[in-house]
PDB file of C-alpha atoms and ligand atoms in Angstrom:
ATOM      1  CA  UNK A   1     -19.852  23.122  -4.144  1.00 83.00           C
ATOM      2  CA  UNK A   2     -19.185  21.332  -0.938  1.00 85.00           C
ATOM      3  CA  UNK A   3     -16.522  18.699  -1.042  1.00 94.00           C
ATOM      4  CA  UNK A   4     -15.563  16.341   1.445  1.00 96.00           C
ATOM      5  CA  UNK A   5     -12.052  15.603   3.175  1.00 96.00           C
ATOM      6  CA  UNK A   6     -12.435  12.141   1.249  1.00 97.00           C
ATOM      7  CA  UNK A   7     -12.308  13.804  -2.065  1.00 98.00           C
ATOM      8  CA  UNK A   8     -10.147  17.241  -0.945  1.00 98.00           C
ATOM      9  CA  UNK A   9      -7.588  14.465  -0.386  1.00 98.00           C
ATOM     10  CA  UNK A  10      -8.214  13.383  -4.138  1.00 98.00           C
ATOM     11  CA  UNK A  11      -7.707  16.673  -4.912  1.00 98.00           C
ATOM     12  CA  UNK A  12      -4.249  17.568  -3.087  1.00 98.00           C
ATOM     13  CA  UNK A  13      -2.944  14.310  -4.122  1.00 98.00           C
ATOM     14  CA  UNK A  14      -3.014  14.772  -8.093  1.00 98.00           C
ATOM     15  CA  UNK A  15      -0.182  16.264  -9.629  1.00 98.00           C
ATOM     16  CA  UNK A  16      -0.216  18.852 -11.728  1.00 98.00           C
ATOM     17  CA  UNK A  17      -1.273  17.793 -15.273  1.00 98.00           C
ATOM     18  CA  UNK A  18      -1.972  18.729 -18.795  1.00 98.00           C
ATOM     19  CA  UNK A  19      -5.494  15.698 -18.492  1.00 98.00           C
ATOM     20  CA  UNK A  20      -6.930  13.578 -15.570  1.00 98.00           C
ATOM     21  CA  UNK A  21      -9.807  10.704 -16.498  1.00 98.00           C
ATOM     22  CA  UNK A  22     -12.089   9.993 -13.242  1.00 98.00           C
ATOM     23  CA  UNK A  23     -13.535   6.382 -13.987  1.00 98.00           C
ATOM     24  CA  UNK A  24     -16.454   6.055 -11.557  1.00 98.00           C
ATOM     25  CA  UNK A  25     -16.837  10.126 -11.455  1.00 98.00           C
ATOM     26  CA  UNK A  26     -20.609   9.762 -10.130  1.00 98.00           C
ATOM     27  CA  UNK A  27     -20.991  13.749  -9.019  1.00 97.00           C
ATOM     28  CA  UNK A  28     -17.733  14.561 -10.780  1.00 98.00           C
ATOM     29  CA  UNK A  29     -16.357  16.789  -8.279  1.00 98.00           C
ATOM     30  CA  UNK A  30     -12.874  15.555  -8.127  1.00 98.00           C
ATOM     31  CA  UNK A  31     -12.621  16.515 -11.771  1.00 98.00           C
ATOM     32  CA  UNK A  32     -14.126  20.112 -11.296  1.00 98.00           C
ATOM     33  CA  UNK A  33     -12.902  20.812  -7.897  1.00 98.00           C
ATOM     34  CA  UNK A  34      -9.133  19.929 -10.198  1.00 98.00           C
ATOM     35  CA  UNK A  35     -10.071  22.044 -13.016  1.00 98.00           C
ATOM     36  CA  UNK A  36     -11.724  25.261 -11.375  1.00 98.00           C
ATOM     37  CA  UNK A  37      -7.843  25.244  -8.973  1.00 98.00           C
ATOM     38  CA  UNK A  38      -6.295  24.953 -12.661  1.00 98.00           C
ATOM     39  CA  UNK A  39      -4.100  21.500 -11.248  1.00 98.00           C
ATOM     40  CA  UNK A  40      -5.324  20.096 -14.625  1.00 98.00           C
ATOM     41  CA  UNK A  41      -6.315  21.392 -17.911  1.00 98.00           C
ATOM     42  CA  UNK A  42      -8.876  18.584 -18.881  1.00 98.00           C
ATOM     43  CA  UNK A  43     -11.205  16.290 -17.247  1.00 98.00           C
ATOM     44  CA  UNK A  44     -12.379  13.011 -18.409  1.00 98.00           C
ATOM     45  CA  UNK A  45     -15.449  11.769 -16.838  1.00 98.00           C
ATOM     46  CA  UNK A  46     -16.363   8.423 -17.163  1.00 98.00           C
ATOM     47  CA  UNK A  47     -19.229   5.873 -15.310  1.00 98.00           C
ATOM     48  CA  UNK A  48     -21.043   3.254 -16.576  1.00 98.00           C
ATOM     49  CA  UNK A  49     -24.102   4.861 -15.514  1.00 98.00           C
ATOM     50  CA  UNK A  50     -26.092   7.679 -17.510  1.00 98.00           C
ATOM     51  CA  UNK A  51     -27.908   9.035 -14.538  1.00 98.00           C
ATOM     52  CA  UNK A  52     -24.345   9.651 -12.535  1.00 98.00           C
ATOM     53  CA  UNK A  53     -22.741  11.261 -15.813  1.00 98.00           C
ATOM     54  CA  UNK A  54     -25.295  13.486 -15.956  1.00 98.00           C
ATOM     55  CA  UNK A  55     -25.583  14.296 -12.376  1.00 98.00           C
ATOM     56  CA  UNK A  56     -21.348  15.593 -13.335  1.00 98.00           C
ATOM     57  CA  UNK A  57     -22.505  17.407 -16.333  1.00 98.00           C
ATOM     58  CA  UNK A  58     -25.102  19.133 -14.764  1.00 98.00           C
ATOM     59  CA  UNK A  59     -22.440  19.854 -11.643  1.00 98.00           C
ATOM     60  CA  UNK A  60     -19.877  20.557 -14.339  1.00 98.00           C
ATOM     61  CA  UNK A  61     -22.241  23.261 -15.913  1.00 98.00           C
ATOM     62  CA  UNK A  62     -22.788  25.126 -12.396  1.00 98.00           C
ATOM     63  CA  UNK A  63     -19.274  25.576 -11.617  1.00 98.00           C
ATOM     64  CA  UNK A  64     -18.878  26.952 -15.386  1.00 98.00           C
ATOM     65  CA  UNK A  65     -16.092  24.198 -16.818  1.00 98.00           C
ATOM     66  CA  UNK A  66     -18.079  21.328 -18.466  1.00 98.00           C
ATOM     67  CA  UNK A  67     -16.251  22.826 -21.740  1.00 98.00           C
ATOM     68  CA  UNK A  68     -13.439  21.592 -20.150  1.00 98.00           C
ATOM     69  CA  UNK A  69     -14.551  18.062 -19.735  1.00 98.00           C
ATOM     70  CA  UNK A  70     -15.382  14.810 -21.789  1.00 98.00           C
ATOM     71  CA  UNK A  71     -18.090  12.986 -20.595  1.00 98.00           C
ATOM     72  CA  UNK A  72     -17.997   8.604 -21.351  1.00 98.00           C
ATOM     73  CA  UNK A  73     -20.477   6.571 -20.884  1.00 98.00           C
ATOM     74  CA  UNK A  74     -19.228   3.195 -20.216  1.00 98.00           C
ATOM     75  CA  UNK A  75     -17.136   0.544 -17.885  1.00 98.00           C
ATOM     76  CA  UNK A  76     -13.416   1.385 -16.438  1.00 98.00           C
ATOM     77  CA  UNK A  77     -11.239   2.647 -18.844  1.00 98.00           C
ATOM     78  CA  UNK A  78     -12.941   0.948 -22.155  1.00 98.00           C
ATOM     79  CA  UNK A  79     -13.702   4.471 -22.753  1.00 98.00           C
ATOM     80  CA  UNK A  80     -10.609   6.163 -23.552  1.00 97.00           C
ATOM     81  CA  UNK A  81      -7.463   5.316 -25.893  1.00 96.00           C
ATOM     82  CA  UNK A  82      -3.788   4.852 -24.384  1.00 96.00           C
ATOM     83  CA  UNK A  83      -2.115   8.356 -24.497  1.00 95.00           C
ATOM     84  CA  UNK A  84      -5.021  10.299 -23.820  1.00 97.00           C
ATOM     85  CA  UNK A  85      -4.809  11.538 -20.143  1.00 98.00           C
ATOM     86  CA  UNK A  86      -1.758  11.658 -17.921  1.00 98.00           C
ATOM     87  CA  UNK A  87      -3.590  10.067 -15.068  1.00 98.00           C
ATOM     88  CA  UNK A  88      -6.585   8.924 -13.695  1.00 98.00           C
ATOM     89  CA  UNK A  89      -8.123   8.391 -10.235  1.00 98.00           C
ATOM     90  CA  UNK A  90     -10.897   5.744  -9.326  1.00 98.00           C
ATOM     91  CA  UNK A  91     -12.095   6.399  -6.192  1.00 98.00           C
ATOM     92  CA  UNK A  92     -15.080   5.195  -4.081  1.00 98.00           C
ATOM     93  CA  UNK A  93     -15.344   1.619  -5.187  1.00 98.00           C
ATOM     94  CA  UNK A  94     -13.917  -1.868  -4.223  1.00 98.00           C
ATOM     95  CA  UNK A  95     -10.468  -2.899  -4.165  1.00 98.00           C
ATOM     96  CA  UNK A  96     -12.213  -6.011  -6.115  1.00 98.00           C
ATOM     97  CA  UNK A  97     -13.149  -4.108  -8.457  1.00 98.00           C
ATOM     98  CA  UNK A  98     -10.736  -1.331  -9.071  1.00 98.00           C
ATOM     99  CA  UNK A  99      -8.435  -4.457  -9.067  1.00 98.00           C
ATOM    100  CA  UNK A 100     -10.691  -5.937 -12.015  1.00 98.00           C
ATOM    101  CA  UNK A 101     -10.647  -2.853 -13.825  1.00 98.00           C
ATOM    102  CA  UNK A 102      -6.774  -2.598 -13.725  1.00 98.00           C
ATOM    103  CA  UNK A 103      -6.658  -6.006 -14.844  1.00 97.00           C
ATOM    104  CA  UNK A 104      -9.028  -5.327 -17.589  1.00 96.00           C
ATOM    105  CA  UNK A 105      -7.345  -1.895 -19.205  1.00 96.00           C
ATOM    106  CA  UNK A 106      -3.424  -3.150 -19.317  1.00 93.00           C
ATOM    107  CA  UNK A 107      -2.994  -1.123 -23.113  1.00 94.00           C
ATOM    108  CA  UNK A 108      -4.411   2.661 -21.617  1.00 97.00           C
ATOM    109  CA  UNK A 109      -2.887   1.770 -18.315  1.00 97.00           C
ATOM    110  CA  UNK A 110       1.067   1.636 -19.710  1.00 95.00           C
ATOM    111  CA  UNK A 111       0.173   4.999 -21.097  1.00 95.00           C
ATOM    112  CA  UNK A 112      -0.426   6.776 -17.953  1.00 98.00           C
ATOM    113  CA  UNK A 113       1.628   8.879 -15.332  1.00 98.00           C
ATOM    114  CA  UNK A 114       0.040   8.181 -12.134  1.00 98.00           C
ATOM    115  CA  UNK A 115      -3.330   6.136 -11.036  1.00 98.00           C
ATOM    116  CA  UNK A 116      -4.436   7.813  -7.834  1.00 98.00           C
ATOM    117  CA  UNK A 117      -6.359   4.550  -6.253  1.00 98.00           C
ATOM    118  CA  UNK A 118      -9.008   5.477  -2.975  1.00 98.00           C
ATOM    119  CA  UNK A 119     -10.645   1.845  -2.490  1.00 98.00           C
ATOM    120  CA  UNK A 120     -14.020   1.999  -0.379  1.00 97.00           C
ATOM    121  CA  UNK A 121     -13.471  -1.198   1.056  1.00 96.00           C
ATOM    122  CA  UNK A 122     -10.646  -4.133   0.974  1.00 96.00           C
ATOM    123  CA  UNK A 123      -7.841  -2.646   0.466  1.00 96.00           C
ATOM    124  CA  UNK A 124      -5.566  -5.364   1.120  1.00 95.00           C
ATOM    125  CA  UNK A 125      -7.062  -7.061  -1.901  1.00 96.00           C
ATOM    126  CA  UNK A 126      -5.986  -4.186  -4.019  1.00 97.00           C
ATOM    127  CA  UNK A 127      -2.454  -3.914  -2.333  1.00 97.00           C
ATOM    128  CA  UNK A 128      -2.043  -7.635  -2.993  1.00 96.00           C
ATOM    129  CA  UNK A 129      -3.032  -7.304  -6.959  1.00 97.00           C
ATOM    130  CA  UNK A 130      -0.600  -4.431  -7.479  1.00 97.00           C
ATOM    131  CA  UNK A 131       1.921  -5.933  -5.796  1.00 95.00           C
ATOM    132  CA  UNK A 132       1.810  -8.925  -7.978  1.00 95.00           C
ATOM    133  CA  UNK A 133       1.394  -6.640 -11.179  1.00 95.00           C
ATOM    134  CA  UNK A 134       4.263  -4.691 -11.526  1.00 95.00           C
ATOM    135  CA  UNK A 135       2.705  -1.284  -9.826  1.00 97.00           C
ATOM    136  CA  UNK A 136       5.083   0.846  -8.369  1.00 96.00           C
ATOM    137  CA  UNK A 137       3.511   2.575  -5.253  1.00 97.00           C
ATOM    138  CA  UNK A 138       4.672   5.847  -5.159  1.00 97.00           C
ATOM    139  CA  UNK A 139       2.403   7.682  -2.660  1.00 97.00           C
ATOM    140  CA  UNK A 140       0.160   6.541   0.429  1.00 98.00           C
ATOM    141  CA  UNK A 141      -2.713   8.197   2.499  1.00 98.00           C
ATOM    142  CA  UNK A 142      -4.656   8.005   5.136  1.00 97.00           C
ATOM    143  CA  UNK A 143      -7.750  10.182   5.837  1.00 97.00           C
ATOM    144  CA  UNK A 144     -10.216   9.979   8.833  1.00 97.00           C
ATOM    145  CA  UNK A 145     -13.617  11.780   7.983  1.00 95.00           C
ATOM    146  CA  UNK A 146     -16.290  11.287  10.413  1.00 91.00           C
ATOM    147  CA  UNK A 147     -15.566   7.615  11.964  1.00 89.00           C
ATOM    148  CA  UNK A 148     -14.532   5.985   8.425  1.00 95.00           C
ATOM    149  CA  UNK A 149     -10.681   5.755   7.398  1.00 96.00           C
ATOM    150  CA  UNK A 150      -9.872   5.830   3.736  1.00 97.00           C
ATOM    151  CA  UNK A 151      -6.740   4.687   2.363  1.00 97.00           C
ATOM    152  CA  UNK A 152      -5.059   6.278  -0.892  1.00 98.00           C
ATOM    153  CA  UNK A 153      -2.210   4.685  -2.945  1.00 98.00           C
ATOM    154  CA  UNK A 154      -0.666   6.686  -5.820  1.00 98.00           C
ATOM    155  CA  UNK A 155       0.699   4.218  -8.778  1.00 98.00           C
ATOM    156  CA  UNK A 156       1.959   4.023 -11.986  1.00 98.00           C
ATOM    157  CA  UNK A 157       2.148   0.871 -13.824  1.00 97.00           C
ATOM    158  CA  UNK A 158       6.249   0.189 -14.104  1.00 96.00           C
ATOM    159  CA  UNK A 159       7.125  -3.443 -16.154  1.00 93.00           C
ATOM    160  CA  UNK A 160      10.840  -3.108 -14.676  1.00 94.00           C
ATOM    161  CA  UNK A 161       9.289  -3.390 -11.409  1.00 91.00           C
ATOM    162  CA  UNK A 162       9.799  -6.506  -9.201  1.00 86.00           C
ATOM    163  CA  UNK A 163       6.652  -8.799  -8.192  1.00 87.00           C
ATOM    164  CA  UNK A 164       6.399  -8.821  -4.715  1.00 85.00           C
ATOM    165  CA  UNK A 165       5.038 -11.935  -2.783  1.00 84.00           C
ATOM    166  CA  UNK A 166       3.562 -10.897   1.129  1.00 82.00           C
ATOM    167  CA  UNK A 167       1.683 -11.996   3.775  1.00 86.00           C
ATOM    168  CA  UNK A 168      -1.687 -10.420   5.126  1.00 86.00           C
ATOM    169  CA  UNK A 169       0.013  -8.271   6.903  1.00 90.00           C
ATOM    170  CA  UNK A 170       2.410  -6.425   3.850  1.00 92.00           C
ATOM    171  CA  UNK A 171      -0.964  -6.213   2.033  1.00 94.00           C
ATOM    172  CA  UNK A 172      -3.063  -4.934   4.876  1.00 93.00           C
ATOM    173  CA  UNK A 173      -0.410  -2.242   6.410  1.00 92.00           C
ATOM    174  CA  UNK A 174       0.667  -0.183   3.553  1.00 92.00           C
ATOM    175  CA  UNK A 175       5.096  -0.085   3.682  1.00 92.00           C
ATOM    176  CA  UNK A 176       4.986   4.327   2.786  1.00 96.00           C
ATOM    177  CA  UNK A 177       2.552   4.800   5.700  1.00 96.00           C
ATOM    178  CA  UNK A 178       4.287   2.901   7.629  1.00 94.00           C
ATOM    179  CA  UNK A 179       7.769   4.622   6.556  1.00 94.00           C
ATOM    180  CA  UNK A 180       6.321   8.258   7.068  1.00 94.00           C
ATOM    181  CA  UNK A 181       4.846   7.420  10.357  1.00 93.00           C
ATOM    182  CA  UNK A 182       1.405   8.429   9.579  1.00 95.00           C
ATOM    183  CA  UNK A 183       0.007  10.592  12.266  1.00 95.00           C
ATOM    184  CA  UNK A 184      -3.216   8.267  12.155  1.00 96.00           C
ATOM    185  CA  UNK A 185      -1.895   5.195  11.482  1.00 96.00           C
ATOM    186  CA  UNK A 186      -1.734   3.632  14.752  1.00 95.00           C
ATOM    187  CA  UNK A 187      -5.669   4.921  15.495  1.00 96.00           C
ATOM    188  CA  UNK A 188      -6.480   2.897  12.365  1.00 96.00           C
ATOM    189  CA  UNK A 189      -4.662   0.124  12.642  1.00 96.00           C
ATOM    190  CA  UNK A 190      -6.380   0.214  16.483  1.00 96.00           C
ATOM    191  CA  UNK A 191      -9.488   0.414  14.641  1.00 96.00           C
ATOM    192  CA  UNK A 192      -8.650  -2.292  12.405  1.00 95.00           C
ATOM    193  CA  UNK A 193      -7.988  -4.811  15.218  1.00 96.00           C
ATOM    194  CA  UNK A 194     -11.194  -4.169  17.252  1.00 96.00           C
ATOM    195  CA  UNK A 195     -13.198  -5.225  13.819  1.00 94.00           C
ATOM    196  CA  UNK A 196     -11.080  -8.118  14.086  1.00 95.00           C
ATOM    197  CA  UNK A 197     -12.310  -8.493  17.765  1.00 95.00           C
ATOM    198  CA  UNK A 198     -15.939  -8.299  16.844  1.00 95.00           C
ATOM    199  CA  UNK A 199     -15.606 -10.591  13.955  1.00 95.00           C
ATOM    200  CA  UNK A 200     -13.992 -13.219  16.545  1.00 93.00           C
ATOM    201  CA  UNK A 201     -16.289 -12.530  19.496  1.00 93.00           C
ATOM    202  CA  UNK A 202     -19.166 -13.949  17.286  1.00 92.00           C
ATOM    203  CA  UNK A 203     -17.343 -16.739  16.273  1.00 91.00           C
ATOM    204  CA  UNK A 204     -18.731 -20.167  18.289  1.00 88.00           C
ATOM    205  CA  UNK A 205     -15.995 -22.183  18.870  1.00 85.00           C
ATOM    206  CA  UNK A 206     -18.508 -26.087  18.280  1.00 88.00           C
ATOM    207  CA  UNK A 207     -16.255 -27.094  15.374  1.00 90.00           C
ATOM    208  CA  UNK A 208     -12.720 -27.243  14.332  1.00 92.00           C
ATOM    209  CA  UNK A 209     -13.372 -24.613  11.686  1.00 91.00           C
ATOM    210  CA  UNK A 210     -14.605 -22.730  13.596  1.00 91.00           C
ATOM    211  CA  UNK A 211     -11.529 -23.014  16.007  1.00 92.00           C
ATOM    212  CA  UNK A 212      -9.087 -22.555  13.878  1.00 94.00           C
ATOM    213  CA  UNK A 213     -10.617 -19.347  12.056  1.00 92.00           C
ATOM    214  CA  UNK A 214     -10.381 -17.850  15.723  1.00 94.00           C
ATOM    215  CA  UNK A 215      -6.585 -18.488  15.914  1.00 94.00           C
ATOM    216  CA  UNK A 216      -6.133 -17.426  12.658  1.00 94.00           C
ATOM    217  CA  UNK A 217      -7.907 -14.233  13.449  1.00 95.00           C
ATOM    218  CA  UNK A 218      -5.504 -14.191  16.650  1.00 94.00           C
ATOM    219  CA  UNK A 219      -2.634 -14.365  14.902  1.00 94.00           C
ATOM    220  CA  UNK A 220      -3.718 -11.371  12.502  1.00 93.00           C
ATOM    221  CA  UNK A 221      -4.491  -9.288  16.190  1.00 95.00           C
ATOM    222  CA  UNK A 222      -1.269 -10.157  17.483  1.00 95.00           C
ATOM    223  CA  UNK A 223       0.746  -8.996  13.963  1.00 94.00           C
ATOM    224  CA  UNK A 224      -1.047  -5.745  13.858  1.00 95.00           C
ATOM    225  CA  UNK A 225      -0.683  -4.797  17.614  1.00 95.00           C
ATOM    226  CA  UNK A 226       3.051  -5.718  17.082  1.00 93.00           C
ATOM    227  CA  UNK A 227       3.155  -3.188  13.926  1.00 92.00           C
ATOM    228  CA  UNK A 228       0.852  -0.639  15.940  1.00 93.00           C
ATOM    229  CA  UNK A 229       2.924  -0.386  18.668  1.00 92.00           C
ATOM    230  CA  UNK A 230       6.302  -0.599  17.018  1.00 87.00           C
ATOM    231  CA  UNK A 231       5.105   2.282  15.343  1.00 69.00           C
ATOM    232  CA  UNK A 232       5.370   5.916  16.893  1.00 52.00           C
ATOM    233  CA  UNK A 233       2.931   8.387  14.917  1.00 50.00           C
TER     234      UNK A 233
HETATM  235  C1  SAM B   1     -19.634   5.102  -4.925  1.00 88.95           C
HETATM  236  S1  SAM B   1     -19.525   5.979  -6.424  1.00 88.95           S
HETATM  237  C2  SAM B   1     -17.995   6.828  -6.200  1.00 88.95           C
HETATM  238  C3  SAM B   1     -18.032   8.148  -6.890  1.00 88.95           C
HETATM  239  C4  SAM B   1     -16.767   8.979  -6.790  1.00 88.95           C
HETATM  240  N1  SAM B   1     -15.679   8.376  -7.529  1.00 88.95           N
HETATM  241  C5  SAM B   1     -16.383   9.168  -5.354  1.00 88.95           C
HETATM  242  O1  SAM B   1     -15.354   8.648  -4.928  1.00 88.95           O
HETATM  243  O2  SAM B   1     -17.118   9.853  -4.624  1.00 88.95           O
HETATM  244  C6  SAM B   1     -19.118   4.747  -7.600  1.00 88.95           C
HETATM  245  C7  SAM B   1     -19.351   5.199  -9.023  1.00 88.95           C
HETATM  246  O3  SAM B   1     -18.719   4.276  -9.882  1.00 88.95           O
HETATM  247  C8  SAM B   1     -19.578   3.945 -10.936  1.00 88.95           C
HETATM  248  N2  SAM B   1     -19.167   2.605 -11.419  1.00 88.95           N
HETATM  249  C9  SAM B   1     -19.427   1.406 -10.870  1.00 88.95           C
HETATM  250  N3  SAM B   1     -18.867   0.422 -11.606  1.00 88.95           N
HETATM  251  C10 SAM B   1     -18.234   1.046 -12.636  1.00 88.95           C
HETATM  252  C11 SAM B   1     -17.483   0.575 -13.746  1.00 88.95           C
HETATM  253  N4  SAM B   1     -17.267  -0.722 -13.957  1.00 88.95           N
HETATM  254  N5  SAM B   1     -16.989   1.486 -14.616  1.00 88.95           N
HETATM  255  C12 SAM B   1     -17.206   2.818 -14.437  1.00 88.95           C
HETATM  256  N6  SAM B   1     -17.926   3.310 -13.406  1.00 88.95           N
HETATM  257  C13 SAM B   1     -18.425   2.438 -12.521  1.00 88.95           C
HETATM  258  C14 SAM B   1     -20.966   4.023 -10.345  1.00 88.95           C
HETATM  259  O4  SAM B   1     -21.952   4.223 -11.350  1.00 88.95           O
HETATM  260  C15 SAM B   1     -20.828   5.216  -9.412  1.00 88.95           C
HETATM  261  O5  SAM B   1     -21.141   6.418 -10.062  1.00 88.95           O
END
């Protein structure tokens, strides 16, 4: 079984634990690539999809520990009970999304250790929502894997914990990457302001709008270059 440095990170990240749920599991390899290195001693696999859940059960079966894994058909975490794992990753989809199924799941959430988080696009959205919902963040990544970056928080649901209000730029630039000097953060955050670039080049400036998106956008270039190069990894 081939895994990628997206997932491997997954993989490194979890803690050891007694049982990890995977909502969104699709191939399941997080789960198995967890259980066959004996970090965890259950899997919970869970999409809202039959054709993905079997596409893990079949992978399960080759690498010899679908006994050692659940298999639930169904949306987020509506298929488990509070107490039942010790964490759970979701990994691949939307920070919309993951942000919607957070929101969605607040009983089974309280009951769990660690949410390892790897949202495939916006981020900030997600940052912003736990923020706002007392989620502690207790661990940030950052992988490159061909010419994507993918960004990995590590949280645990924590009532004592403070709201926190932002700007774009707390949500977009996450504080523990930042703190650890990232070795790649200042490529990505480079890579994040030349999007920005593009999206402004092919704005035409023949309204107001339209002017003041491109300052806005300017003012989001100027905040990350200040970050980026205040930065030193
Ligand atoms: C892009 S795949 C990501 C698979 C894997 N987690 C990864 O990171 O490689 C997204 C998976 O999430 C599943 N999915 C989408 N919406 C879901 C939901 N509301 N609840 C559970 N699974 C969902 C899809 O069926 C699909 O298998």
């Amino acid at each position: 079984m081939d895994i990628s440095s997206r997932l491997m990170k997954i993989v490194e990240m979890v803690p050891v634990s007694d049982t990890v749920a995977d909502i969104g599991t699709d191939h399941g390899y997080v789960l198995i690539e967890l259980l066959k290195r004996k970090k965890i001693r259950r899997g919970i696999a869970s999409d809202n999809k039959a054709m993905p859940l079997e596409k893990a059960r079949r992978n399960a079966a080759a690498e010899n520990v679908a006994h050692l894994m659940d298999f639930r058909l169904g949306s987020g975490f509506e298929t488990m009970k509070k107490g039942e794992a010790n964490g759970a990753v979701i990994a691949g989809m939307g920070g919309i999304l993951i942000s919607e199924l957070l929101e969605s799941a607040a009983e089974v959430i309280r009951g769990l250790d660690f949410i390892l988080l790897q949202p495939a696009q916006n981020p900030e959205i997600l940052r912003k929502y736990l923020y706002e919902h007392h989620y502690k963040v207790i661990e940030e990544e950052l992988v490159r894997e061909d010419r994507r970056y993918y960004e990995y928080l590590m949280v645990k649901y924590d009532p004592t914990q403070s709201l926190r209000l932002g700007n774009h730029l707390d949500y977009v630039v996450g504080d523990l990457l930042l703190r650890k000097k990232h070795p790649i953060l200042k490529e990505y955050l480079t890579s994040k302001i030349t999007e920005l670039e593009e999206i402004k080049d092919k704005i035409q400036l023949t309204s107001e709008n339209a002017k003041r998106k491109s300052q806005e956008i300017d003012q989001k270039i100027n905040e990350l270059r200040g970050v980026r190069d205040g930065s030193t990894g």
